[in-house]
Amino acid sequence: MEEIKAEDIMLGNWFIGYDDKPFKWNLAHFGLLTLDGPTIDEIIKAPIPLTEDILLKCGASIITIDNKNSYTPNGYVGRVFKIGEFKCYVDREHNRWAYRATMIKDVEFLHTFQNLFKSLTGNDLKIQV
């Protein structure tokens, strides 16, 4: 797993804390990141994987379920989720994303999708973790 850096974190990003519970990054967390304070790795135990359950908690609707005629260049698509103008094509190995019908990237973690969503739409992703 890739190391999470301060520049990868935005206010409102969700992570797993050391109590094994999800928490929302806020201004106070940034305030902790001083020279003599804890590191990001001491605050964040893990990023939240972008699973089908999390996609549904982001308000996604399922537009394809186990359609054997749905393929991507890398293989079979089990489900397609839609969140606004985003579509997530879930195959056996990846969550491939498209925005306004343009393929953009694989996204593994919730905070990465939150940042992408904010960057492209200007809005915060509404999520109930």
mmCIF file with all atom_site columns, C-alpha atoms in Angstrom:
data_model
loop_
_atom_site.group_PDB
_atom_site.id
_atom_site.type_symbol
_atom_site.label_atom_id
_atom_site.label_alt_id
_atom_site.label_comp_id
_atom_site.label_asym_id
_atom_site.label_entity_id
_atom_site.label_seq_id
_atom_site.pdbx_PDB_ins_code
_atom_site.Cartn_x
_atom_site.Cartn_y
_atom_site.Cartn_z
_atom_site.occupancy
_atom_site.B_iso_or_equiv
_atom_site.pdbx_formal_charge
_atom_site.auth_seq_id
_atom_site.auth_comp_id
_atom_site.auth_asym_id
_atom_site.auth_atom_id
_atom_site.pdbx_PDB_model_num
ATOM 1   C CA . MET A 1 1   ? 0.000   0.000   0.000   1.00 0.00 ? 1   MET A CA 1
ATOM 2   C CA . GLU A 1 2   ? 1.153   3.507   -0.824  1.00 0.00 ? 2   GLU A CA 1
ATOM 3   C CA . GLU A 1 3   ? 2.123   5.880   1.956   1.00 0.00 ? 3   GLU A CA 1
ATOM 4   C CA . ILE A 1 4   ? -0.406  8.627   2.626   1.00 0.00 ? 4   ILE A CA 1
ATOM 5   C CA . LYS A 1 5   ? 1.184   12.070  2.395   1.00 0.00 ? 5   LYS A CA 1
ATOM 6   C CA . ALA A 1 6   ? -0.140  15.368  3.775   1.00 0.00 ? 6   ALA A CA 1
ATOM 7   C CA . GLU A 1 7   ? -0.654  16.692  0.242   1.00 0.00 ? 7   GLU A CA 1
ATOM 8   C CA . ASP A 1 8   ? -2.961  13.726  -0.490  1.00 0.00 ? 8   ASP A CA 1
ATOM 9   C CA . ILE A 1 9   ? -5.315  14.671  2.353   1.00 0.00 ? 9   ILE A CA 1
ATOM 10  C CA . MET A 1 10  ? -8.189  17.141  2.150   1.00 0.00 ? 10  MET A CA 1
ATOM 11  C CA . LEU A 1 11  ? -10.607 18.284  4.842   1.00 0.00 ? 11  LEU A CA 1
ATOM 12  C CA . GLY A 1 12  ? -13.455 15.795  5.080   1.00 0.00 ? 12  GLY A CA 1
ATOM 13  C CA . ASN A 1 13  ? -11.467 12.770  3.851   1.00 0.00 ? 13  ASN A CA 1
ATOM 14  C CA . TRP A 1 14  ? -12.378 9.496   5.568   1.00 0.00 ? 14  TRP A CA 1
ATOM 15  C CA . PHE A 1 15  ? -9.787  7.077   6.997   1.00 0.00 ? 15  PHE A CA 1
ATOM 16  C CA . ILE A 1 16  ? -9.511  4.203   9.483   1.00 0.00 ? 16  ILE A CA 1
ATOM 17  C CA . GLY A 1 17  ? -8.063  5.300   12.825  1.00 0.00 ? 17  GLY A CA 1
ATOM 18  C CA . TYR A 1 18  ? -6.111  3.245   15.338  1.00 0.00 ? 18  TYR A CA 1
ATOM 19  C CA . ASP A 1 19  ? -9.334  2.377   17.148  1.00 0.00 ? 19  ASP A CA 1
ATOM 20  C CA . ASP A 1 20  ? -10.310 0.546   13.913  1.00 0.00 ? 20  ASP A CA 1
ATOM 21  C CA . LYS A 1 21  ? -13.177 2.991   13.360  1.00 0.00 ? 21  LYS A CA 1
ATOM 22  C CA . PRO A 1 22  ? -13.666 5.326   10.415  1.00 0.00 ? 22  PRO A CA 1
ATOM 23  C CA . PHE A 1 23  ? -13.015 8.989   11.102  1.00 0.00 ? 23  PHE A CA 1
ATOM 24  C CA . LYS A 1 24  ? -13.324 12.180  9.101   1.00 0.00 ? 24  LYS A CA 1
ATOM 25  C CA . TRP A 1 25  ? -10.152 14.284  8.750   1.00 0.00 ? 25  TRP A CA 1
ATOM 26  C CA . ASN A 1 26  ? -10.699 17.788  10.127  1.00 0.00 ? 26  ASN A CA 1
ATOM 27  C CA . LEU A 1 27  ? -8.757  20.975  10.783  1.00 0.00 ? 27  LEU A CA 1
ATOM 28  C CA . ALA A 1 28  ? -7.599  19.747  14.199  1.00 0.00 ? 28  ALA A CA 1
ATOM 29  C CA . HIS A 1 29  ? -5.861  16.773  12.553  1.00 0.00 ? 29  HIS A CA 1
ATOM 30  C CA . PHE A 1 30  ? -3.841  19.143  10.365  1.00 0.00 ? 30  PHE A CA 1
ATOM 31  C CA . GLY A 1 31  ? -2.974  21.074  13.537  1.00 0.00 ? 31  GLY A CA 1
ATOM 32  C CA . LEU A 1 32  ? -1.468  17.921  15.042  1.00 0.00 ? 32  LEU A CA 1
ATOM 33  C CA . LEU A 1 33  ? 1.036   17.634  12.183  1.00 0.00 ? 33  LEU A CA 1
ATOM 34  C CA . THR A 1 34  ? 3.782   19.771  13.705  1.00 0.00 ? 34  THR A CA 1
ATOM 35  C CA . LEU A 1 35  ? 7.489   19.039  13.972  1.00 0.00 ? 35  LEU A CA 1
ATOM 36  C CA . ASP A 1 36  ? 7.084   17.591  17.463  1.00 0.00 ? 36  ASP A CA 1
ATOM 37  C CA . GLY A 1 37  ? 3.597   16.133  16.932  1.00 0.00 ? 37  GLY A CA 1
ATOM 38  C CA . PRO A 1 38  ? 2.439   12.776  15.592  1.00 0.00 ? 38  PRO A CA 1
ATOM 39  C CA . THR A 1 39  ? 3.004   11.772  11.973  1.00 0.00 ? 39  THR A CA 1
ATOM 40  C CA . ILE A 1 40  ? 0.230   10.946  9.535   1.00 0.00 ? 40  ILE A CA 1
ATOM 41  C CA . ASP A 1 41  ? 1.003   7.253   10.058  1.00 0.00 ? 41  ASP A CA 1
ATOM 42  C CA . GLU A 1 42  ? 0.400   7.723   13.783  1.00 0.00 ? 42  GLU A CA 1
ATOM 43  C CA . ILE A 1 43  ? -3.035  9.258   13.145  1.00 0.00 ? 43  ILE A CA 1
ATOM 44  C CA . ILE A 1 44  ? -4.229  7.182   10.190  1.00 0.00 ? 44  ILE A CA 1
ATOM 45  C CA . LYS A 1 45  ? -4.074  3.409   10.503  1.00 0.00 ? 45  LYS A CA 1
ATOM 46  C CA . ALA A 1 46  ? -5.279  2.768   6.949   1.00 0.00 ? 46  ALA A CA 1
ATOM 47  C CA . PRO A 1 47  ? -7.151  4.269   4.032   1.00 0.00 ? 47  PRO A CA 1
ATOM 48  C CA . ILE A 1 48  ? -10.680 2.994   3.467   1.00 0.00 ? 48  ILE A CA 1
ATOM 49  C CA . PRO A 1 49  ? -10.809 0.631   0.473   1.00 0.00 ? 49  PRO A CA 1
ATOM 50  C CA . LEU A 1 50  ? -13.331 1.668   -2.154  1.00 0.00 ? 50  LEU A CA 1
ATOM 51  C CA . THR A 1 51  ? -15.597 -1.374  -1.943  1.00 0.00 ? 51  THR A CA 1
ATOM 52  C CA . GLU A 1 52  ? -19.075 -1.855  -3.355  1.00 0.00 ? 52  GLU A CA 1
ATOM 53  C CA . ASP A 1 53  ? -20.499 -1.202  0.124   1.00 0.00 ? 53  ASP A CA 1
ATOM 54  C CA . ILE A 1 54  ? -18.637 2.123   0.366   1.00 0.00 ? 54  ILE A CA 1
ATOM 55  C CA . LEU A 1 55  ? -19.773 3.088   -3.146  1.00 0.00 ? 55  LEU A CA 1
ATOM 56  C CA . LEU A 1 56  ? -23.369 2.554   -2.066  1.00 0.00 ? 56  LEU A CA 1
ATOM 57  C CA . LYS A 1 57  ? -22.737 4.700   1.037   1.00 0.00 ? 57  LYS A CA 1
ATOM 58  C CA . CYS A 1 58  ? -21.572 7.438   -1.355  1.00 0.00 ? 58  CYS A CA 1
ATOM 59  C CA . GLY A 1 59  ? -25.005 7.382   -2.964  1.00 0.00 ? 59  GLY A CA 1
ATOM 60  C CA . ALA A 1 60  ? -24.052 5.243   -5.947  1.00 0.00 ? 60  ALA A CA 1
ATOM 61  C CA . SER A 1 61  ? -26.708 3.460   -7.912  1.00 0.00 ? 61  SER A CA 1
ATOM 62  C CA . ILE A 1 62  ? -26.024 0.102   -9.561  1.00 0.00 ? 62  ILE A CA 1
ATOM 63  C CA . ILE A 1 63  ? -26.678 0.300   -13.285 1.00 0.00 ? 63  ILE A CA 1
ATOM 64  C CA . THR A 1 64  ? -25.367 -3.147  -14.279 1.00 0.00 ? 64  THR A CA 1
ATOM 65  C CA . ILE A 1 65  ? -25.349 -6.306  -12.195 1.00 0.00 ? 65  ILE A CA 1
ATOM 66  C CA . ASP A 1 66  ? -23.403 -9.370  -13.337 1.00 0.00 ? 66  ASP A CA 1
ATOM 67  C CA . ASN A 1 67  ? -24.112 -8.745  -17.012 1.00 0.00 ? 67  ASN A CA 1
ATOM 68  C CA . LYS A 1 68  ? -21.989 -11.277 -18.887 1.00 0.00 ? 68  LYS A CA 1
ATOM 69  C CA . ASN A 1 69  ? -22.054 -9.047  -21.964 1.00 0.00 ? 69  ASN A CA 1
ATOM 70  C CA . SER A 1 70  ? -20.297 -6.164  -20.176 1.00 0.00 ? 70  SER A CA 1
ATOM 71  C CA . TYR A 1 71  ? -16.559 -6.032  -20.822 1.00 0.00 ? 71  TYR A CA 1
ATOM 72  C CA . THR A 1 72  ? -13.703 -3.606  -20.409 1.00 0.00 ? 72  THR A CA 1
ATOM 73  C CA . PRO A 1 73  ? -10.362 -3.911  -22.182 1.00 0.00 ? 73  PRO A CA 1
ATOM 74  C CA . ASN A 1 74  ? -9.154  -5.786  -19.089 1.00 0.00 ? 74  ASN A CA 1
ATOM 75  C CA . GLY A 1 75  ? -12.015 -8.209  -18.790 1.00 0.00 ? 75  GLY A CA 1
ATOM 76  C CA . TYR A 1 76  ? -15.440 -8.871  -17.392 1.00 0.00 ? 76  TYR A CA 1
ATOM 77  C CA . VAL A 1 77  ? -17.274 -6.165  -15.485 1.00 0.00 ? 77  VAL A CA 1
ATOM 78  C CA . GLY A 1 78  ? -19.327 -7.499  -12.596 1.00 0.00 ? 78  GLY A CA 1
ATOM 79  C CA . ARG A 1 79  ? -21.040 -4.213  -11.703 1.00 0.00 ? 79  ARG A CA 1
ATOM 80  C CA . VAL A 1 80  ? -21.231 -0.628  -12.851 1.00 0.00 ? 80  VAL A CA 1
ATOM 81  C CA . PHE A 1 81  ? -21.953 2.082   -10.292 1.00 0.00 ? 81  PHE A CA 1
ATOM 82  C CA . LYS A 1 82  ? -23.047 5.630   -11.066 1.00 0.00 ? 82  LYS A CA 1
ATOM 83  C CA . ILE A 1 83  ? -22.475 8.668   -8.849  1.00 0.00 ? 83  ILE A CA 1
ATOM 84  C CA . GLY A 1 84  ? -23.508 11.848  -10.616 1.00 0.00 ? 84  GLY A CA 1
ATOM 85  C CA . GLU A 1 85  ? -21.456 12.011  -13.829 1.00 0.00 ? 85  GLU A CA 1
ATOM 86  C CA . PHE A 1 86  ? -19.014 9.379   -12.572 1.00 0.00 ? 86  PHE A CA 1
ATOM 87  C CA . LYS A 1 87  ? -19.225 5.691   -13.436 1.00 0.00 ? 87  LYS A CA 1
ATOM 88  C CA . CYS A 1 88  ? -17.204 3.016   -11.692 1.00 0.00 ? 88  CYS A CA 1
ATOM 89  C CA . TYR A 1 89  ? -16.617 -0.187  -13.655 1.00 0.00 ? 89  TYR A CA 1
ATOM 90  C CA . VAL A 1 90  ? -15.793 -2.943  -11.192 1.00 0.00 ? 90  VAL A CA 1
ATOM 91  C CA . ASP A 1 91  ? -13.930 -5.867  -12.712 1.00 0.00 ? 91  ASP A CA 1
ATOM 92  C CA . ARG A 1 92  ? -12.088 -8.697  -11.014 1.00 0.00 ? 92  ARG A CA 1
ATOM 93  C CA . GLU A 1 93  ? -9.055  -6.593  -10.126 1.00 0.00 ? 93  GLU A CA 1
ATOM 94  C CA . HIS A 1 94  ? -9.822  -2.875  -10.399 1.00 0.00 ? 94  HIS A CA 1
ATOM 95  C CA . ASN A 1 95  ? -12.299 -0.074  -9.955  1.00 0.00 ? 95  ASN A CA 1
ATOM 96  C CA . ARG A 1 96  ? -11.978 1.783   -13.255 1.00 0.00 ? 96  ARG A CA 1
ATOM 97  C CA . TRP A 1 97  ? -13.477 5.273   -13.312 1.00 0.00 ? 97  TRP A CA 1
ATOM 98  C CA . ALA A 1 98  ? -15.007 7.370   -16.039 1.00 0.00 ? 98  ALA A CA 1
ATOM 99  C CA . TYR A 1 99  ? -16.145 10.977  -15.771 1.00 0.00 ? 99  TYR A CA 1
ATOM 100 C CA . ARG A 1 100 ? -18.469 12.297  -18.467 1.00 0.00 ? 100 ARG A CA 1
ATOM 101 C CA . ALA A 1 101 ? -17.726 9.187   -20.561 1.00 0.00 ? 101 ALA A CA 1
ATOM 102 C CA . THR A 1 102 ? -13.930 9.672   -20.384 1.00 0.00 ? 102 THR A CA 1
ATOM 103 C CA . MET A 1 103 ? -11.930 6.967   -18.653 1.00 0.00 ? 103 MET A CA 1
ATOM 104 C CA . ILE A 1 104 ? -9.804  8.651   -16.006 1.00 0.00 ? 104 ILE A CA 1
ATOM 105 C CA . LYS A 1 105 ? -8.060  6.268   -13.600 1.00 0.00 ? 105 LYS A CA 1
ATOM 106 C CA . ASP A 1 106 ? -8.207  3.374   -11.192 1.00 0.00 ? 106 ASP A CA 1
ATOM 107 C CA . VAL A 1 107 ? -9.146  4.446   -7.690  1.00 0.00 ? 107 VAL A CA 1
ATOM 108 C CA . GLU A 1 108 ? -8.510  2.134   -4.750  1.00 0.00 ? 108 GLU A CA 1
ATOM 109 C CA . PHE A 1 109 ? -9.365  4.275   -1.729  1.00 0.00 ? 109 PHE A CA 1
ATOM 110 C CA . LEU A 1 110 ? -12.235 6.447   -0.572  1.00 0.00 ? 110 LEU A CA 1
ATOM 111 C CA . HIS A 1 111 ? -10.106 9.533   0.168   1.00 0.00 ? 111 HIS A CA 1
ATOM 112 C CA . THR A 1 112 ? -8.636  9.387   -3.364  1.00 0.00 ? 112 THR A CA 1
ATOM 113 C CA . PHE A 1 113 ? -12.131 9.314   -4.864  1.00 0.00 ? 113 PHE A CA 1
ATOM 114 C CA . GLN A 1 114 ? -13.248 12.136  -2.560  1.00 0.00 ? 114 GLN A CA 1
ATOM 115 C CA . ASN A 1 115 ? -10.348 14.272  -3.817  1.00 0.00 ? 115 ASN A CA 1
ATOM 116 C CA . LEU A 1 116 ? -11.019 13.390  -7.461  1.00 0.00 ? 116 LEU A CA 1
ATOM 117 C CA . PHE A 1 117 ? -14.731 14.129  -7.066  1.00 0.00 ? 117 PHE A CA 1
ATOM 118 C CA . LYS A 1 118 ? -13.987 17.518  -5.466  1.00 0.00 ? 118 LYS A CA 1
ATOM 119 C CA . SER A 1 119 ? -11.395 18.401  -8.116  1.00 0.00 ? 119 SER A CA 1
ATOM 120 C CA . LEU A 1 120 ? -13.667 17.613  -11.067 1.00 0.00 ? 120 LEU A CA 1
ATOM 121 C CA . THR A 1 121 ? -17.034 18.785  -9.736  1.00 0.00 ? 121 THR A CA 1
ATOM 122 C CA . GLY A 1 122 ? -16.122 21.457  -7.190  1.00 0.00 ? 122 GLY A CA 1
ATOM 123 C CA . ASN A 1 123 ? -18.415 19.722  -4.686  1.00 0.00 ? 123 ASN A CA 1
ATOM 124 C CA . ASP A 1 124 ? -17.794 17.502  -1.693  1.00 0.00 ? 124 ASP A CA 1
ATOM 125 C CA . LEU A 1 125 ? -18.828 13.874  -2.063  1.00 0.00 ? 125 LEU A CA 1
ATOM 126 C CA . LYS A 1 126 ? -21.753 13.135  0.210   1.00 0.00 ? 126 LYS A CA 1
ATOM 127 C CA . ILE A 1 127 ? -21.033 9.957   2.143   1.00 0.00 ? 127 ILE A CA 1
ATOM 128 C CA . GLN A 1 128 ? -22.436 8.170   5.148   1.00 0.00 ? 128 GLN A CA 1
ATOM 129 C CA . VAL A 1 129 ? -19.707 5.925   6.579   1.00 0.00 ? 129 VAL A CA 1
#
